[in-house]
PDB file of N, CA and C in Angstrom:
ATOM      1  N   UNK A1425      12.886   4.935  12.576  1.00 87.00           N
ATOM      2  CA  UNK A1425      13.110   3.987  12.862  1.00 87.00           C
ATOM      3  C   UNK A1425      11.798   3.563  13.067  1.00 87.00           C
ATOM      4  N   UNK A1426      11.443   1.641  13.500  1.00 89.00           N
ATOM      5  CA  UNK A1426      10.204   0.883  12.837  1.00 89.00           C
ATOM      6  C   UNK A1426       9.748   1.577  14.405  1.00 89.00           C
ATOM      7  N   UNK A1427       8.814   0.316  13.954  1.00 92.00           N
ATOM      8  CA  UNK A1427       7.593   0.758  15.313  1.00 92.00           C
ATOM      9  C   UNK A1427       7.051  -1.067  15.116  1.00 92.00           C
ATOM     10  N   UNK A1428       7.659  -1.452  14.674  1.00 94.00           N
ATOM     11  CA  UNK A1428       6.863  -3.395  14.214  1.00 94.00           C
ATOM     12  C   UNK A1428       5.963  -3.549  14.761  1.00 94.00           C
ATOM     13  N   UNK A1429       4.727  -2.388  14.588  1.00 94.00           N
ATOM     14  CA  UNK A1429       3.304  -2.311  14.573  1.00 94.00           C
ATOM     15  C   UNK A1429       2.893  -1.996  14.409  1.00 94.00           C
ATOM     16  N   UNK A1430       3.232  -1.157  12.834  1.00 94.00           N
ATOM     17  CA  UNK A1430       1.901   0.396  11.989  1.00 94.00           C
ATOM     18  C   UNK A1430       2.438  -0.233  10.461  1.00 94.00           C
ATOM     19  N   UNK A1431       1.999  -0.912  10.230  1.00 94.00           N
ATOM     20  CA  UNK A1431       2.291  -1.214   8.512  1.00 94.00           C
ATOM     21  C   UNK A1431       2.585   0.082   7.988  1.00 94.00           C
ATOM     22  N   UNK A1432       2.297   0.802   8.302  1.00 93.00           N
ATOM     23  CA  UNK A1432       1.871   2.603   7.461  1.00 93.00           C
ATOM     24  C   UNK A1432       2.809   3.170   7.949  1.00 93.00           C
ATOM     25  N   UNK A1433       2.974   3.926   8.444  1.00 95.00           N
ATOM     26  CA  UNK A1433       4.173   4.117   9.405  1.00 95.00           C
ATOM     27  C   UNK A1433       5.491   3.487   8.855  1.00 95.00           C
ATOM     28  N   UNK A1434       5.680   2.319   9.443  1.00 95.00           N
ATOM     29  CA  UNK A1434       6.691   1.190   8.262  1.00 95.00           C
ATOM     30  C   UNK A1434       7.390   1.937   6.920  1.00 95.00           C
ATOM     31  N   UNK A1435       5.986   1.711   6.112  1.00 95.00           N
ATOM     32  CA  UNK A1435       6.062   1.376   4.607  1.00 95.00           C
ATOM     33  C   UNK A1435       6.533   3.518   4.827  1.00 95.00           C
ATOM     34  N   UNK A1436       5.887   3.840   5.299  1.00 95.00           N
ATOM     35  CA  UNK A1436       6.351   5.696   5.009  1.00 95.00           C
ATOM     36  C   UNK A1436       7.761   5.749   5.308  1.00 95.00           C
ATOM     37  N   UNK A1437       8.123   5.562   6.246  1.00 96.00           N
ATOM     38  CA  UNK A1437       9.634   5.197   6.508  1.00 96.00           C
ATOM     39  C   UNK A1437      11.106   4.290   5.151  1.00 96.00           C
ATOM     40  N   UNK A1438      10.182   3.628   4.667  1.00 95.00           N
ATOM     41  CA  UNK A1438      11.144   2.703   4.830  1.00 95.00           C
ATOM     42  C   UNK A1438      11.540   3.080   2.891  1.00 95.00           C
ATOM     43  N   UNK A1439      10.709   3.820   2.440  1.00 95.00           N
ATOM     44  CA  UNK A1439      10.448   4.648   1.006  1.00 95.00           C
ATOM     45  C   UNK A1439      11.076   6.145   1.531  1.00 95.00           C
ATOM     46  N   UNK A1440      11.413   6.062   2.497  1.00 96.00           N
ATOM     47  CA  UNK A1440      12.156   7.439   2.296  1.00 96.00           C
ATOM     48  C   UNK A1440      13.872   6.911   2.516  1.00 96.00           C
ATOM     49  N   UNK A1441      13.557   5.827   3.344  1.00 96.00           N
ATOM     50  CA  UNK A1441      15.124   5.084   3.499  1.00 96.00           C
ATOM     51  C   UNK A1441      15.819   4.742   2.337  1.00 96.00           C
ATOM     52  N   UNK A1442      14.808   4.451   1.491  1.00 96.00           N
ATOM     53  CA  UNK A1442      15.130   4.498  -0.300  1.00 96.00           C
ATOM     54  C   UNK A1442      15.378   5.108  -1.310  1.00 96.00           C
ATOM     55  N   UNK A1443      14.680   6.086  -0.716  1.00 96.00           N
ATOM     56  CA  UNK A1443      14.866   7.292  -1.903  1.00 96.00           C
ATOM     57  C   UNK A1443      16.759   7.198  -0.567  1.00 96.00           C
ATOM     58  N   UNK A1444      16.964   8.157   0.660  1.00 96.00           N
ATOM     59  CA  UNK A1444      18.220   8.319   1.428  1.00 96.00           C
ATOM     60  C   UNK A1444      19.089   7.237   0.047  1.00 96.00           C
ATOM     61  N   UNK A1445      18.885   5.546   0.195  1.00 96.00           N
ATOM     62  CA  UNK A1445      20.051   5.279  -0.324  1.00 96.00           C
ATOM     63  C   UNK A1445      20.700   5.339  -1.863  1.00 96.00           C
ATOM     64  N   UNK A1446      18.852   6.167  -2.794  1.00 96.00           N
ATOM     65  CA  UNK A1446      18.739   5.743  -3.995  1.00 96.00           C
ATOM     66  C   UNK A1446      20.008   7.304  -4.075  1.00 96.00           C
ATOM     67  N   UNK A1447      20.245   8.977  -3.697  1.00 96.00           N
ATOM     68  CA  UNK A1447      20.754   9.603  -3.221  1.00 96.00           C
ATOM     69  C   UNK A1447      21.970   9.004  -3.232  1.00 96.00           C
ATOM     70  N   UNK A1448      21.851   8.214  -1.701  1.00 95.00           N
ATOM     71  CA  UNK A1448      23.719   8.657  -1.622  1.00 95.00           C
ATOM     72  C   UNK A1448      24.821   6.569  -1.561  1.00 95.00           C
ATOM     73  N   UNK A1449      23.745   6.479  -3.047  1.00 95.00           N
ATOM     74  CA  UNK A1449      24.613   5.212  -3.622  1.00 95.00           C
ATOM     75  C   UNK A1449      25.100   6.118  -4.833  1.00 95.00           C
ATOM     76  N   UNK A1450      24.569   7.069  -5.416  1.00 95.00           N
ATOM     77  CA  UNK A1450      25.379   7.754  -6.568  1.00 95.00           C
ATOM     78  C   UNK A1450      26.599   7.345  -6.051  1.00 95.00           C
ATOM     79  N   UNK A1451      27.413   7.849  -5.668  1.00 95.00           N
ATOM     80  CA  UNK A1451      29.130   7.223  -5.097  1.00 95.00           C
ATOM     81  C   UNK A1451      29.468   6.710  -4.221  1.00 95.00           C
ATOM     82  N   UNK A1452      30.357   6.858  -4.520  1.00 95.00           N
ATOM     83  CA  UNK A1452      30.963   4.879  -2.921  1.00 95.00           C
ATOM     84  C   UNK A1452      32.403   5.677  -2.376  1.00 95.00           C
ATOM     85  N   UNK A1453      32.599   5.627  -1.722  1.00 95.00           N
ATOM     86  CA  UNK A1453      34.642   6.747  -1.505  1.00 95.00           C
ATOM     87  C   UNK A1453      35.382   5.224  -1.460  1.00 95.00           C
ATOM     88  N   UNK A1454      34.373   4.368  -0.110  1.00 95.00           N
ATOM     89  CA  UNK A1454      34.722   2.360  -1.024  1.00 95.00           C
ATOM     90  C   UNK A1454      34.111   1.522  -1.461  1.00 95.00           C
ATOM     91  N   UNK A1455      35.442   0.873  -2.754  1.00 93.00           N
ATOM     92  CA  UNK A1455      34.295   0.622  -3.542  1.00 93.00           C
ATOM     93  C   UNK A1455      34.075  -1.575  -3.237  1.00 93.00           C
ATOM     94  N   UNK A1456      34.352  -1.269  -1.794  1.00 95.00           N
ATOM     95  CA  UNK A1456      34.241  -2.488  -1.087  1.00 95.00           C
ATOM     96  C   UNK A1456      32.800  -2.647   0.466  1.00 95.00           C
ATOM     97  N   UNK A1457      32.575  -1.411  -0.073  1.00 96.00           N
ATOM     98  CA  UNK A1457      31.396  -0.772   0.678  1.00 96.00           C
ATOM     99  C   UNK A1457      29.936  -1.020  -0.012  1.00 96.00           C
ATOM    100  N   UNK A1458      30.303  -1.875  -1.576  1.00 96.00           N
ATOM    101  CA  UNK A1458      29.249  -2.063  -2.320  1.00 96.00           C
ATOM    102  C   UNK A1458      28.483  -3.655  -1.604  1.00 96.00           C
ATOM    103  N   UNK A1459      29.836  -4.106  -1.480  1.00 97.00           N
ATOM    104  CA  UNK A1459      28.938  -6.054  -1.326  1.00 97.00           C
ATOM    105  C   UNK A1459      28.614  -5.693   0.721  1.00 97.00           C
ATOM    106  N   UNK A1460      28.504  -4.548   1.508  1.00 97.00           N
ATOM    107  CA  UNK A1460      27.699  -4.150   2.325  1.00 97.00           C
ATOM    108  C   UNK A1460      26.264  -4.207   1.857  1.00 97.00           C
ATOM    109  N   UNK A1461      26.449  -3.064   0.613  1.00 97.00           N
ATOM    110  CA  UNK A1461      25.136  -2.667   0.636  1.00 97.00           C
ATOM    111  C   UNK A1461      24.210  -3.347   0.079  1.00 97.00           C
ATOM    112  N   UNK A1462      25.040  -4.219  -0.876  1.00 97.00           N
ATOM    113  CA  UNK A1462      24.579  -5.170  -1.041  1.00 97.00           C
ATOM    114  C   UNK A1462      23.417  -6.425  -0.637  1.00 97.00           C
ATOM    115  N   UNK A1463      24.205  -6.532   0.404  1.00 97.00           N
ATOM    116  CA  UNK A1463      23.353  -7.475   1.017  1.00 97.00           C
ATOM    117  C   UNK A1463      22.545  -7.423   2.276  1.00 97.00           C
ATOM    118  N   UNK A1464      22.494  -5.679   2.916  1.00 97.00           N
ATOM    119  CA  UNK A1464      22.264  -5.578   2.821  1.00 97.00           C
ATOM    120  C   UNK A1464      20.392  -4.891   2.531  1.00 97.00           C
ATOM    121  N   UNK A1465      20.652  -5.063   1.120  1.00 97.00           N
ATOM    122  CA  UNK A1465      19.709  -4.550  -0.143  1.00 97.00           C
ATOM    123  C   UNK A1465      19.264  -5.657   0.007  1.00 97.00           C
ATOM    124  N   UNK A1466      19.503  -7.046  -0.181  1.00 97.00           N
ATOM    125  CA  UNK A1466      19.029  -8.450  -0.173  1.00 97.00           C
ATOM    126  C   UNK A1466      17.952  -9.070   0.923  1.00 97.00           C
ATOM    127  N   UNK A1467      18.625  -8.135   2.670  1.00 97.00           N
ATOM    128  CA  UNK A1467      17.733  -8.893   3.646  1.00 97.00           C
ATOM    129  C   UNK A1467      16.735  -8.119   3.031  1.00 97.00           C
ATOM    130  N   UNK A1468      16.290  -7.067   2.705  1.00 96.00           N
ATOM    131  CA  UNK A1468      15.414  -5.801   2.613  1.00 96.00           C
ATOM    132  C   UNK A1468      14.753  -6.577   1.767  1.00 96.00           C
ATOM    133  N   UNK A1469      15.023  -7.130   0.735  1.00 97.00           N
ATOM    134  CA  UNK A1469      14.651  -7.919  -0.681  1.00 97.00           C
ATOM    135  C   UNK A1469      13.102  -9.032   0.050  1.00 97.00           C
ATOM    136  N   UNK A1470      14.368  -9.678   0.349  1.00 97.00           N
ATOM    137  CA  UNK A1470      14.141 -10.831   0.848  1.00 97.00           C
ATOM    138  C   UNK A1470      12.224 -10.502   3.171  1.00 97.00           C
ATOM    139  N   UNK A1471      12.725  -9.134   3.294  1.00 96.00           N
ATOM    140  CA  UNK A1471      11.770  -8.460   3.739  1.00 96.00           C
ATOM    141  C   UNK A1471      10.426  -8.371   2.649  1.00 96.00           C
ATOM    142  N   UNK A1472      10.258  -7.495   2.615  1.00 96.00           N
ATOM    143  CA  UNK A1472       9.875  -7.537   1.082  1.00 96.00           C
ATOM    144  C   UNK A1472       8.645  -8.422   0.368  1.00 96.00           C
ATOM    145  N   UNK A1473       9.992  -9.593   0.361  1.00 97.00           N
ATOM    146  CA  UNK A1473       8.871 -10.655  -0.862  1.00 97.00           C
ATOM    147  C   UNK A1473       8.537 -11.261   0.715  1.00 97.00           C
ATOM    148  N   UNK A1474       8.201 -10.691   2.842  1.00 97.00           N
ATOM    149  CA  UNK A1474       7.391 -11.412   2.713  1.00 97.00           C
ATOM    150  C   UNK A1474       5.697 -10.198   3.539  1.00 97.00           C
ATOM    151  N   UNK A1475       6.218  -9.120   3.250  1.00 97.00           N
ATOM    152  CA  UNK A1475       5.021  -8.058   2.723  1.00 97.00           C
ATOM    153  C   UNK A1475       3.850  -7.959   2.079  1.00 97.00           C
ATOM    154  N   UNK A1476       5.039  -8.472   1.165  1.00 97.00           N
ATOM    155  CA  UNK A1476       3.738  -8.857  -0.290  1.00 97.00           C
ATOM    156  C   UNK A1476       3.195 -10.267   0.299  1.00 97.00           C
ATOM    157  N   UNK A1477       3.349 -10.855   0.509  1.00 97.00           N
ATOM    158  CA  UNK A1477       2.740 -12.539   0.985  1.00 97.00           C
ATOM    159  C   UNK A1477       1.519 -11.206   1.661  1.00 97.00           C
ATOM    160  N   UNK A1478       2.124 -11.029   2.925  1.00 96.00           N
ATOM    161  CA  UNK A1478       0.823 -11.115   3.352  1.00 96.00           C
ATOM    162  C   UNK A1478      -0.171 -10.132   2.860  1.00 96.00           C
ATOM    163  N   UNK A1479       0.606  -8.742   2.248  1.00 94.00           N
ATOM    164  CA  UNK A1479      -0.798  -7.965   2.047  1.00 94.00           C
ATOM    165  C   UNK A1479      -1.540  -8.865   0.583  1.00 94.00           C
ATOM    166  N   UNK A1480      -0.807  -9.367   0.062  1.00 95.00           N
ATOM    167  CA  UNK A1480      -2.257 -10.079  -0.597  1.00 95.00           C
ATOM    168  C   UNK A1480      -2.903 -11.149  -0.080  1.00 95.00           C
ATOM    169  N   UNK A1481      -2.148 -11.485   0.881  1.00 95.00           N
ATOM    170  CA  UNK A1481      -3.409 -12.665   2.376  1.00 95.00           C
ATOM    171  C   UNK A1481      -4.615 -12.292   2.306  1.00 95.00           C
ATOM    172  N   UNK A1482      -3.483 -10.919   2.950  1.00 92.00           N
ATOM    173  CA  UNK A1482      -4.941  -9.653   3.689  1.00 92.00           C
ATOM    174  C   UNK A1482      -6.242  -9.044   2.381  1.00 92.00           C
ATOM    175  N   UNK A1483      -5.414  -9.303   1.467  1.00 90.00           N
ATOM    176  CA  UNK A1483      -6.503  -9.030  -0.002  1.00 90.00           C
ATOM    177  C   UNK A1483      -6.779  -9.658   0.305  1.00 90.00           C
ATOM    178  N   UNK A1484      -6.559 -11.137  -0.170  1.00 90.00           N
ATOM    179  CA  UNK A1484      -7.290 -12.184  -0.551  1.00 90.00           C
ATOM    180  C   UNK A1484      -8.387 -12.617   0.945  1.00 90.00           C
ATOM    181  N   UNK A1485      -8.203 -12.414   1.505  1.00 90.00           N
ATOM    182  CA  UNK A1485      -9.059 -13.064   2.546  1.00 90.00           C
ATOM    183  C   UNK A1485     -10.249 -12.126   3.127  1.00 90.00           C
ATOM    184  N   UNK A1486      -9.864 -10.716   2.936  1.00 86.00           N
ATOM    185  CA  UNK A1486     -10.709  -9.525   2.879  1.00 86.00           C
ATOM    186  C   UNK A1486     -11.516  -8.704   1.446  1.00 86.00           C
ATOM    187  N   UNK A1487     -11.696  -9.631   0.659  1.00 80.00           N
ATOM    188  CA  UNK A1487     -12.159  -9.030  -0.736  1.00 80.00           C
ATOM    189  C   UNK A1487     -13.690  -9.059  -0.933  1.00 80.00           C
ATOM    190  N   UNK A1488     -14.217  -9.826   0.665  1.00 79.00           N
ATOM    191  CA  UNK A1488     -15.559 -10.303   0.380  1.00 79.00           C
ATOM    192  C   UNK A1488     -15.951  -8.675   0.963  1.00 79.00           C
ATOM    193  N   UNK A1489     -15.699  -8.339   2.077  1.00 77.00           N
ATOM    194  CA  UNK A1489     -15.605  -7.281   3.252  1.00 77.00           C
ATOM    195  C   UNK A1489     -14.953  -6.140   1.842  1.00 77.00           C
ATOM    196  N   UNK A1490     -14.793  -5.996   0.970  1.00 67.00           N
ATOM    197  CA  UNK A1490     -14.643  -5.172   0.345  1.00 67.00           C
ATOM    198  C   UNK A1490     -14.991  -5.226  -0.412  1.00 67.00           C
ATOM    199  N   UNK A1491     -15.346  -5.888  -1.604  1.00 63.00           N
ATOM    200  CA  UNK A1491     -16.532  -6.727  -2.028  1.00 63.00           C
ATOM    201  C   UNK A1491     -18.221  -5.631  -2.046  1.00 63.00           C
ATOM    202  N   UNK A1492     -18.413  -6.001  -0.381  1.00 63.00           N
ATOM    203  CA  UNK A1492     -19.882  -5.398   0.099  1.00 63.00           C
ATOM    204  C   UNK A1492     -19.923  -3.773   0.634  1.00 63.00           C
ATOM    205  N   UNK A1493     -18.237  -3.465   0.580  1.00 60.00           N
ATOM    206  CA  UNK A1493     -18.648  -2.230   1.546  1.00 60.00           C
ATOM    207  C   UNK A1493     -17.979  -1.498   0.051  1.00 60.00           C
ATOM    208  N   UNK A1494     -18.045  -1.897  -0.536  1.00 57.00           N
ATOM    209  CA  UNK A1494     -18.263  -1.474  -2.877  1.00 57.00           C
ATOM    210  C   UNK A1494     -19.162  -0.961  -3.124  1.00 57.00           C
ATOM    211  N   UNK A1495     -20.144  -2.582  -3.414  1.00 57.00           N
ATOM    212  CA  UNK A1495     -21.215  -2.056  -3.795  1.00 57.00           C
ATOM    213  C   UNK A1495     -22.034  -0.978  -2.636  1.00 57.00           C
ATOM    214  N   UNK A1496     -22.241  -1.261  -1.687  1.00 62.00           N
ATOM    215  CA  UNK A1496     -22.692  -0.430  -0.799  1.00 62.00           C
ATOM    216  C   UNK A1496     -23.396   0.816  -0.703  1.00 62.00           C
ATOM    217  N   UNK A1497     -21.298   1.428  -1.306  1.00 67.00           N
ATOM    218  CA  UNK A1497     -20.755   2.077  -1.379  1.00 67.00           C
ATOM    219  C   UNK A1497     -21.799   3.084  -3.363  1.00 67.00           C
ATOM    220  N   UNK A1498     -21.920   1.925  -3.315  1.00 68.00           N
ATOM    221  CA  UNK A1498     -22.408   2.563  -5.039  1.00 68.00           C
ATOM    222  C   UNK A1498     -23.744   2.154  -5.346  1.00 68.00           C
ATOM    223  N   UNK A1499     -24.317   1.560  -4.792  1.00 71.00           N
ATOM    224  CA  UNK A1499     -26.271   2.395  -4.718  1.00 71.00           C
ATOM    225  C   UNK A1499     -26.147   3.446  -3.611  1.00 71.00           C
ATOM    226  N   UNK A1500     -25.052   3.481  -2.344  1.00 73.00           N
ATOM    227  CA  UNK A1500     -26.394   5.242  -2.450  1.00 73.00           C
ATOM    228  C   UNK A1500     -26.017   5.860  -2.215  1.00 73.00           C
ATOM    229  N   UNK A1501     -24.724   5.380  -3.849  1.00 74.00           N
ATOM    230  CA  UNK A1501     -24.003   7.008  -4.381  1.00 74.00           C
ATOM    231  C   UNK A1501     -24.629   7.143  -6.169  1.00 74.00           C
ATOM    232  N   UNK A1502     -25.791   5.875  -6.152  1.00 76.00           N
ATOM    233  CA  UNK A1502     -26.550   6.045  -6.971  1.00 76.00           C
ATOM    234  C   UNK A1502     -27.835   6.568  -6.295  1.00 76.00           C
ATOM    235  N   UNK A1503     -28.202   5.908  -5.397  1.00 79.00           N
ATOM    236  CA  UNK A1503     -29.512   6.868  -4.932  1.00 79.00           C
ATOM    237  C   UNK A1503     -29.281   8.290  -4.557  1.00 79.00           C
ATOM    238  N   UNK A1504     -27.684   8.419  -4.343  1.00 79.00           N
ATOM    239  CA  UNK A1504     -28.212  10.436  -4.172  1.00 79.00           C
ATOM    240  C   UNK A1504     -28.455  11.404  -5.179  1.00 79.00           C
ATOM    241  N   UNK A1505     -27.669  10.145  -6.048  1.00 80.00           N
ATOM    242  CA  UNK A1505     -27.622  10.779  -7.116  1.00 80.00           C
ATOM    243  C   UNK A1505     -28.723  11.282  -7.916  1.00 80.00           C
ATOM    244  N   UNK A1506     -29.937   9.442  -7.782  1.00 81.00           N
ATOM    245  CA  UNK A1506     -31.269  10.090  -8.353  1.00 81.00           C
ATOM    246  C   UNK A1506     -31.443  10.875  -7.587  1.00 81.00           C
ATOM    247  N   UNK A1507     -31.801  10.840  -6.167  1.00 77.00           N
ATOM    248  CA  UNK A1507     -32.389  12.370  -5.013  1.00 77.00           C
ATOM    249  C   UNK A1507     -32.454  13.451  -5.923  1.00 77.00           C
ATOM    250  N   UNK A1508     -30.964  13.549  -6.277  1.00 79.00           N
ATOM    251  CA  UNK A1508     -30.344  14.923  -6.584  1.00 79.00           C
ATOM    252  C   UNK A1508     -31.520  15.120  -7.643  1.00 79.00           C
ATOM    253  N   UNK A1509     -30.720  14.637  -8.557  1.00 79.00           N
ATOM    254  CA  UNK A1509     -31.911  14.389  -9.509  1.00 79.00           C
ATOM    255  C   UNK A1509     -33.773  15.181  -9.685  1.00 79.00           C
ATOM    256  N   UNK A1510     -34.526  14.442  -8.754  1.00 78.00           N
ATOM    257  CA  UNK A1510     -35.250  14.421  -8.040  1.00 78.00           C
ATOM    258  C   UNK A1510     -35.378  15.775  -7.230  1.00 78.00           C
ATOM    259  N   UNK A1511     -34.898  16.241  -6.984  1.00 78.00           N
ATOM    260  CA  UNK A1511     -34.999  17.650  -6.662  1.00 78.00           C
ATOM    261  C   UNK A1511     -34.400  18.409  -7.380  1.00 78.00           C
ATOM    262  N   UNK A1512     -34.619  18.019  -8.959  1.00 78.00           N
ATOM    263  CA  UNK A1512     -34.056  19.305  -9.975  1.00 78.00           C
ATOM    264  C   UNK A1512     -35.100  19.035 -10.659  1.00 78.00           C
ATOM    265  N   UNK A1513     -35.736  18.472 -10.304  1.00 72.00           N
ATOM    266  CA  UNK A1513     -36.528  18.170 -11.536  1.00 72.00           C
ATOM    267  C   UNK A1513     -36.246  17.485 -12.798  1.00 72.00           C
ATOM    268  N   UNK A1514     -35.333  16.663 -12.492  1.00 60.00           N
ATOM    269  CA  UNK A1514     -35.033  15.955 -13.810  1.00 60.00           C
ATOM    270  C   UNK A1514     -35.223  14.658 -13.892  1.00 60.00           C
ATOM    271  N   UNK A1515     -36.120  14.100 -12.581  1.00 53.00           N
ATOM    272  CA  UNK A1515     -36.362  13.258 -13.188  1.00 53.00           C
ATOM    273  C   UNK A1515     -36.746  12.063 -11.994  1.00 53.00           C
ATOM    274  N   UNK A1516     -37.284  10.785 -12.014  1.00 52.00           N
ATOM    275  CA  UNK A1516     -37.738   9.775 -11.081  1.00 52.00           C
ATOM    276  C   UNK A1516     -36.689   9.550  -9.415  1.00 52.00           C
ATOM    277  N   UNK A1517     -37.226  10.173  -8.051  1.00 49.00           N
ATOM    278  CA  UNK A1517     -36.362   9.875  -7.138  1.00 49.00           C
ATOM    279  C   UNK A1517     -37.109   7.594  -6.853  1.00 49.00           C
ATOM    280  N   UNK A1518     -35.839   7.320  -6.403  1.00 49.00           N
ATOM    281  CA  UNK A1518     -36.349   5.513  -5.993  1.00 49.00           C
ATOM    282  C   UNK A1518     -34.845   4.653  -6.103  1.00 49.00           C
TER     283      UNK A1518
END
């Protein structure tokens, strides 16, 4: 059941629903059902397009924050490696 508030949970459920559809659509008892399935999938693709647009917007909006964090993490990791090397007697700390 979609939450309409938690994108992570809803993405997992959407993935599971598509897996189920992939399995179920191997055989159609009534070929006319393909039209209903195609219509529902088209609606899903329109929603997917909206999701991808929103993900792209969020990514672009927050890329500076992500870059800063990634950079600070890299500096922190580099300092930790240098500290471990210095503690092991293999280099200068700093």
